[in-house]
mmCIF file of C-alpha atoms in Angstrom:
data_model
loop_
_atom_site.group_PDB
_atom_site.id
_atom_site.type_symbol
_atom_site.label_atom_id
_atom_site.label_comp_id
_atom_site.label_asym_id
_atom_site.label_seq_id
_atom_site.Cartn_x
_atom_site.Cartn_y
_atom_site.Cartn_z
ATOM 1 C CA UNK A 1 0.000 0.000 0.000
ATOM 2 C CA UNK A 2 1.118 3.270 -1.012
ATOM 3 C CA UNK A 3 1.175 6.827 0.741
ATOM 4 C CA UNK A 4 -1.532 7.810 -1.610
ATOM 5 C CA UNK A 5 -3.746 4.959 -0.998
ATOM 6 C CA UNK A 6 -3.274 5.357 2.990
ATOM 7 C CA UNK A 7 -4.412 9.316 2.362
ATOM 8 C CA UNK A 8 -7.487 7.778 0.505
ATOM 9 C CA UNK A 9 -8.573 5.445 3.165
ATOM 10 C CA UNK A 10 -8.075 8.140 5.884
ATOM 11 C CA UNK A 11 -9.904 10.470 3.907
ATOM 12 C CA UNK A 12 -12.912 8.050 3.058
ATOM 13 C CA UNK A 13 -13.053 7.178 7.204
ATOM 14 C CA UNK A 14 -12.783 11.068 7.808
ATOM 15 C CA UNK A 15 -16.043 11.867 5.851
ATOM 16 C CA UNK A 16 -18.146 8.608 6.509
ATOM 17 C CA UNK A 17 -17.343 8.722 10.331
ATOM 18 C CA UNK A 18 -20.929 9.730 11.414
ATOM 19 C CA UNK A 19 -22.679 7.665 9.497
ATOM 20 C CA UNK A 20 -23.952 4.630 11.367
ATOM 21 C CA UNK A 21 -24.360 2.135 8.517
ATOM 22 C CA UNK A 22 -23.491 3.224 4.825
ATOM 23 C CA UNK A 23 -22.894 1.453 1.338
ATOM 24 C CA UNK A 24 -21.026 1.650 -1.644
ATOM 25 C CA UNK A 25 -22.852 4.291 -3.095
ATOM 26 C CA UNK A 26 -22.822 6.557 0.404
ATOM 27 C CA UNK A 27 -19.146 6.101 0.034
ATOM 28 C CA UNK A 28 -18.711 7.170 -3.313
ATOM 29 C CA UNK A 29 -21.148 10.092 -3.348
ATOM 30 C CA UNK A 30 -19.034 10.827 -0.442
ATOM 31 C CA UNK A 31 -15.319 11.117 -2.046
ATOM 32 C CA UNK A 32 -16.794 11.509 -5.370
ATOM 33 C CA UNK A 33 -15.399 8.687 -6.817
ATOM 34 C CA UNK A 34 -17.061 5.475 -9.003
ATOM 35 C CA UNK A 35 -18.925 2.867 -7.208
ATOM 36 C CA UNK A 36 -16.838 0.399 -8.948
ATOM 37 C CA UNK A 37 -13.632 1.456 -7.485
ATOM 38 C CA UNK A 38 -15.495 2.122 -3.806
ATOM 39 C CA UNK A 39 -16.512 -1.461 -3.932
ATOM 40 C CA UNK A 40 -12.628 -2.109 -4.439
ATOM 41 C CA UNK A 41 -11.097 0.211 -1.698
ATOM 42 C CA UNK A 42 -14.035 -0.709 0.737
ATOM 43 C CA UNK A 43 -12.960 -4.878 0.088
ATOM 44 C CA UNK A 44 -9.525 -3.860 1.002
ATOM 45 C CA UNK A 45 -10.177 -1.954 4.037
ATOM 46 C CA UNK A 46 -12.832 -4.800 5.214
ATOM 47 C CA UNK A 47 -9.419 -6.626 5.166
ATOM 48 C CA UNK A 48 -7.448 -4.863 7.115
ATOM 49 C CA UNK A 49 -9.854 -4.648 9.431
ATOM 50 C CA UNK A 50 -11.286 -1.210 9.668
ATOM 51 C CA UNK A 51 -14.780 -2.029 8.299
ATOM 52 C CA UNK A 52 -17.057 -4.455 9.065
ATOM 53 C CA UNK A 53 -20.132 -6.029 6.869
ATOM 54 C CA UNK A 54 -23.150 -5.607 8.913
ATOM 55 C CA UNK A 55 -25.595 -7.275 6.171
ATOM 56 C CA UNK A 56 -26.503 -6.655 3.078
ATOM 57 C CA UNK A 57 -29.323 -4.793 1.087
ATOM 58 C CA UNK A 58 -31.608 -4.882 -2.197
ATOM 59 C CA UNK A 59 -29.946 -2.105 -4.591
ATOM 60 C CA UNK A 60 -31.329 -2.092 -8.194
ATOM 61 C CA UNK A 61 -31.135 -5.870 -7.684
ATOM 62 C CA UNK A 62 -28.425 -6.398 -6.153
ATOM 63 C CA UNK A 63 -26.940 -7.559 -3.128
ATOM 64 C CA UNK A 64 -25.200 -4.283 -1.684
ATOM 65 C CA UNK A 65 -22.860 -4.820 1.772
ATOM 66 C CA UNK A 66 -24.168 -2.127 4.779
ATOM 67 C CA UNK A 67 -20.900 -1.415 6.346
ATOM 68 C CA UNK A 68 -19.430 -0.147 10.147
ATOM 69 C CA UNK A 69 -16.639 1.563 10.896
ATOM 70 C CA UNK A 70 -14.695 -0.095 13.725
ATOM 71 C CA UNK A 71 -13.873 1.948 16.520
ATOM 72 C CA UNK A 72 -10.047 1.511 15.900
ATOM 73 C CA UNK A 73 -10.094 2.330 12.090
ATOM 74 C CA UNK A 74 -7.334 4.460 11.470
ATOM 75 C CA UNK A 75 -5.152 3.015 14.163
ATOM 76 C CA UNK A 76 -5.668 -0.733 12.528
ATOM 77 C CA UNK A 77 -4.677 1.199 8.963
ATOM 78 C CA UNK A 78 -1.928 2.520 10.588
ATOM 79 C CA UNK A 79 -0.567 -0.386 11.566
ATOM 80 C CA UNK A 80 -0.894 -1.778 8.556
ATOM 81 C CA UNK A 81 0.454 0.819 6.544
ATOM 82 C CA UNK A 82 3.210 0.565 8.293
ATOM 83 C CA UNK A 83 4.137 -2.970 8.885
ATOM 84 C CA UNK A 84 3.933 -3.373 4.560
ATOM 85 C CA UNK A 85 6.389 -0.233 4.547
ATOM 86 C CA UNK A 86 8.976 -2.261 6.750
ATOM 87 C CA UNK A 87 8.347 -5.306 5.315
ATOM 88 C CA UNK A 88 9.029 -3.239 1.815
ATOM 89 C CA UNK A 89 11.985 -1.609 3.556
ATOM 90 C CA UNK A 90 13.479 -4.744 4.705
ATOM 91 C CA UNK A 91 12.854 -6.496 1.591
ATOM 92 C CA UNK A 92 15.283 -3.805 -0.442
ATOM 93 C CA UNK A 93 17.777 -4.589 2.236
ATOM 94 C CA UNK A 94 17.796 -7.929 1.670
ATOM 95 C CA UNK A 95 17.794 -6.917 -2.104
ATOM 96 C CA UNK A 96 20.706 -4.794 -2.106
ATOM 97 C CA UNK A 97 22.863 -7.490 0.204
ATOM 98 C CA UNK A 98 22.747 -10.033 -2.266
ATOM 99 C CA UNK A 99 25.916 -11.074 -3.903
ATOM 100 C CA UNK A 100 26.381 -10.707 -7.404
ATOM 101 C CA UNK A 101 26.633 -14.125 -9.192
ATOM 102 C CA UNK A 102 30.165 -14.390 -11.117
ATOM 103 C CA UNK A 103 29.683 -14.357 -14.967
ATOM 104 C CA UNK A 104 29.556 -17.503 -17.186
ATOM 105 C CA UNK A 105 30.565 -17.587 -20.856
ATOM 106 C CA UNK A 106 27.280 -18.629 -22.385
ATOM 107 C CA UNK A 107 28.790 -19.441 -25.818
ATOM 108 C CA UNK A 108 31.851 -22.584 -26.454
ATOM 109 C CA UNK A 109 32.937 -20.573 -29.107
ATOM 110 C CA UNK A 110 36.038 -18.928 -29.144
ATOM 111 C CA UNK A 111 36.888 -15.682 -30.110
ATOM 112 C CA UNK A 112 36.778 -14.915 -33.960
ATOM 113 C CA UNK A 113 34.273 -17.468 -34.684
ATOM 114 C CA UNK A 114 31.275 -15.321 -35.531
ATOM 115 C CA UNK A 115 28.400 -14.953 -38.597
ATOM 116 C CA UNK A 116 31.049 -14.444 -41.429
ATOM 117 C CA UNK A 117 33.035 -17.324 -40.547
ATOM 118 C CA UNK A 118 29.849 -19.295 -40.561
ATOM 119 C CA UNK A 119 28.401 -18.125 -43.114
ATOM 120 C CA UNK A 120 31.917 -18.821 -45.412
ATOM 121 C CA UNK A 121 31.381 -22.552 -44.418
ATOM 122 C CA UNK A 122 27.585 -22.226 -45.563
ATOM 123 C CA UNK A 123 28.449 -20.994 -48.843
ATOM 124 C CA UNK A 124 31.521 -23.455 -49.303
ATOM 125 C CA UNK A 125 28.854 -26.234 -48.041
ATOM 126 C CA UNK A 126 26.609 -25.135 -50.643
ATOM 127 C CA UNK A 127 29.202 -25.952 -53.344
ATOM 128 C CA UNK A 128 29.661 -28.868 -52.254
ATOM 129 C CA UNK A 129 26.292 -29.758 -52.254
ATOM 130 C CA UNK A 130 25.418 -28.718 -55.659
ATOM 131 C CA UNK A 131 28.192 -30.725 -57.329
#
C-alpha cells in the first residue's frame, strides 16, 4: 500500500465517520469517486480490518454490503500501513545485500568465430552440395 492509498482510506473514514451504517454508493457520493472502485477500496479496508459487513441490502437488484466503521479504524490502517512499509523496507535490504553471481561464458565458441566465418562454411557447403 502506497502513501496515496493510505491518504485515501483516511480520507474516506474522515467523511463517513458519522454515518452509522453506509454502502457503496454513500461512500462514493461521499469522495466523489465510481462505485466500482469504492466497492474495491471498501474490500480492502474490510481486510485490514477497519470495516465491518453488517448485512446486506436490495440495490437495483443487487446484493449491496451495509458497512461499520470499527472503533479503531485508522489506528488498525496505521498499523498496517506501516508494517507493509517495513516489510518493503526490509525487503530492499535484503535486495541490495545479495551477492552478485560471477559471470559464465554462455557461448563454447572462441573468439573470432562469428556470422562471417559461418556463413563462409555455408556458402563453401553449398558448393559442395550442388556438385
Amino acid at each position: 500500500m502506497n502513501s496515496e492509498k493510505y491518504k485515501l482510506y483516511v480520507e474516506i473514514i474522515k467523511r463517513c465517520r458519522d454515518y452509522t451504517e453506509f454502502t457503496n454508493k454513500t461512500v462514493s457520493a461521499a469522495i466523489g469517486v465510481d462505485t466500482r472502485a469504492t466497492s474495491i477500496y471498501m474490500r480492502e479496508m474490510e481486510s485490514i480490518g477497519c470495516v465491518k459487513t453488517v448485512g446486506r441490502r436490495v440495490i437495483r437488484g443487487y446484493l449491496s454490503p451495509v458497512y461499520q466503521f470499527d472503533d479503531n479504524a485508522v489506528t488498525r490502517l496505521r498499523n498496517h500501513f506501516l508494517t507493509e512499509a517495513m516489510s518493503e523496507a526490509a525487503m530492499n535490504i535484503i535486495a541490495s545485500e545479495k551477492i552478485p553471481a560471477p559471470k559464465i561464458r554462455k557461448h563454447p565458441f572462441e573468439d573470432g568465430f562469428g556470422r562471417s566465418l559461418i556463413t563462409r562454411i555455408d556458402a563453401m557447403l553449398r558448393e559442395v552440395r550442388c556438385l
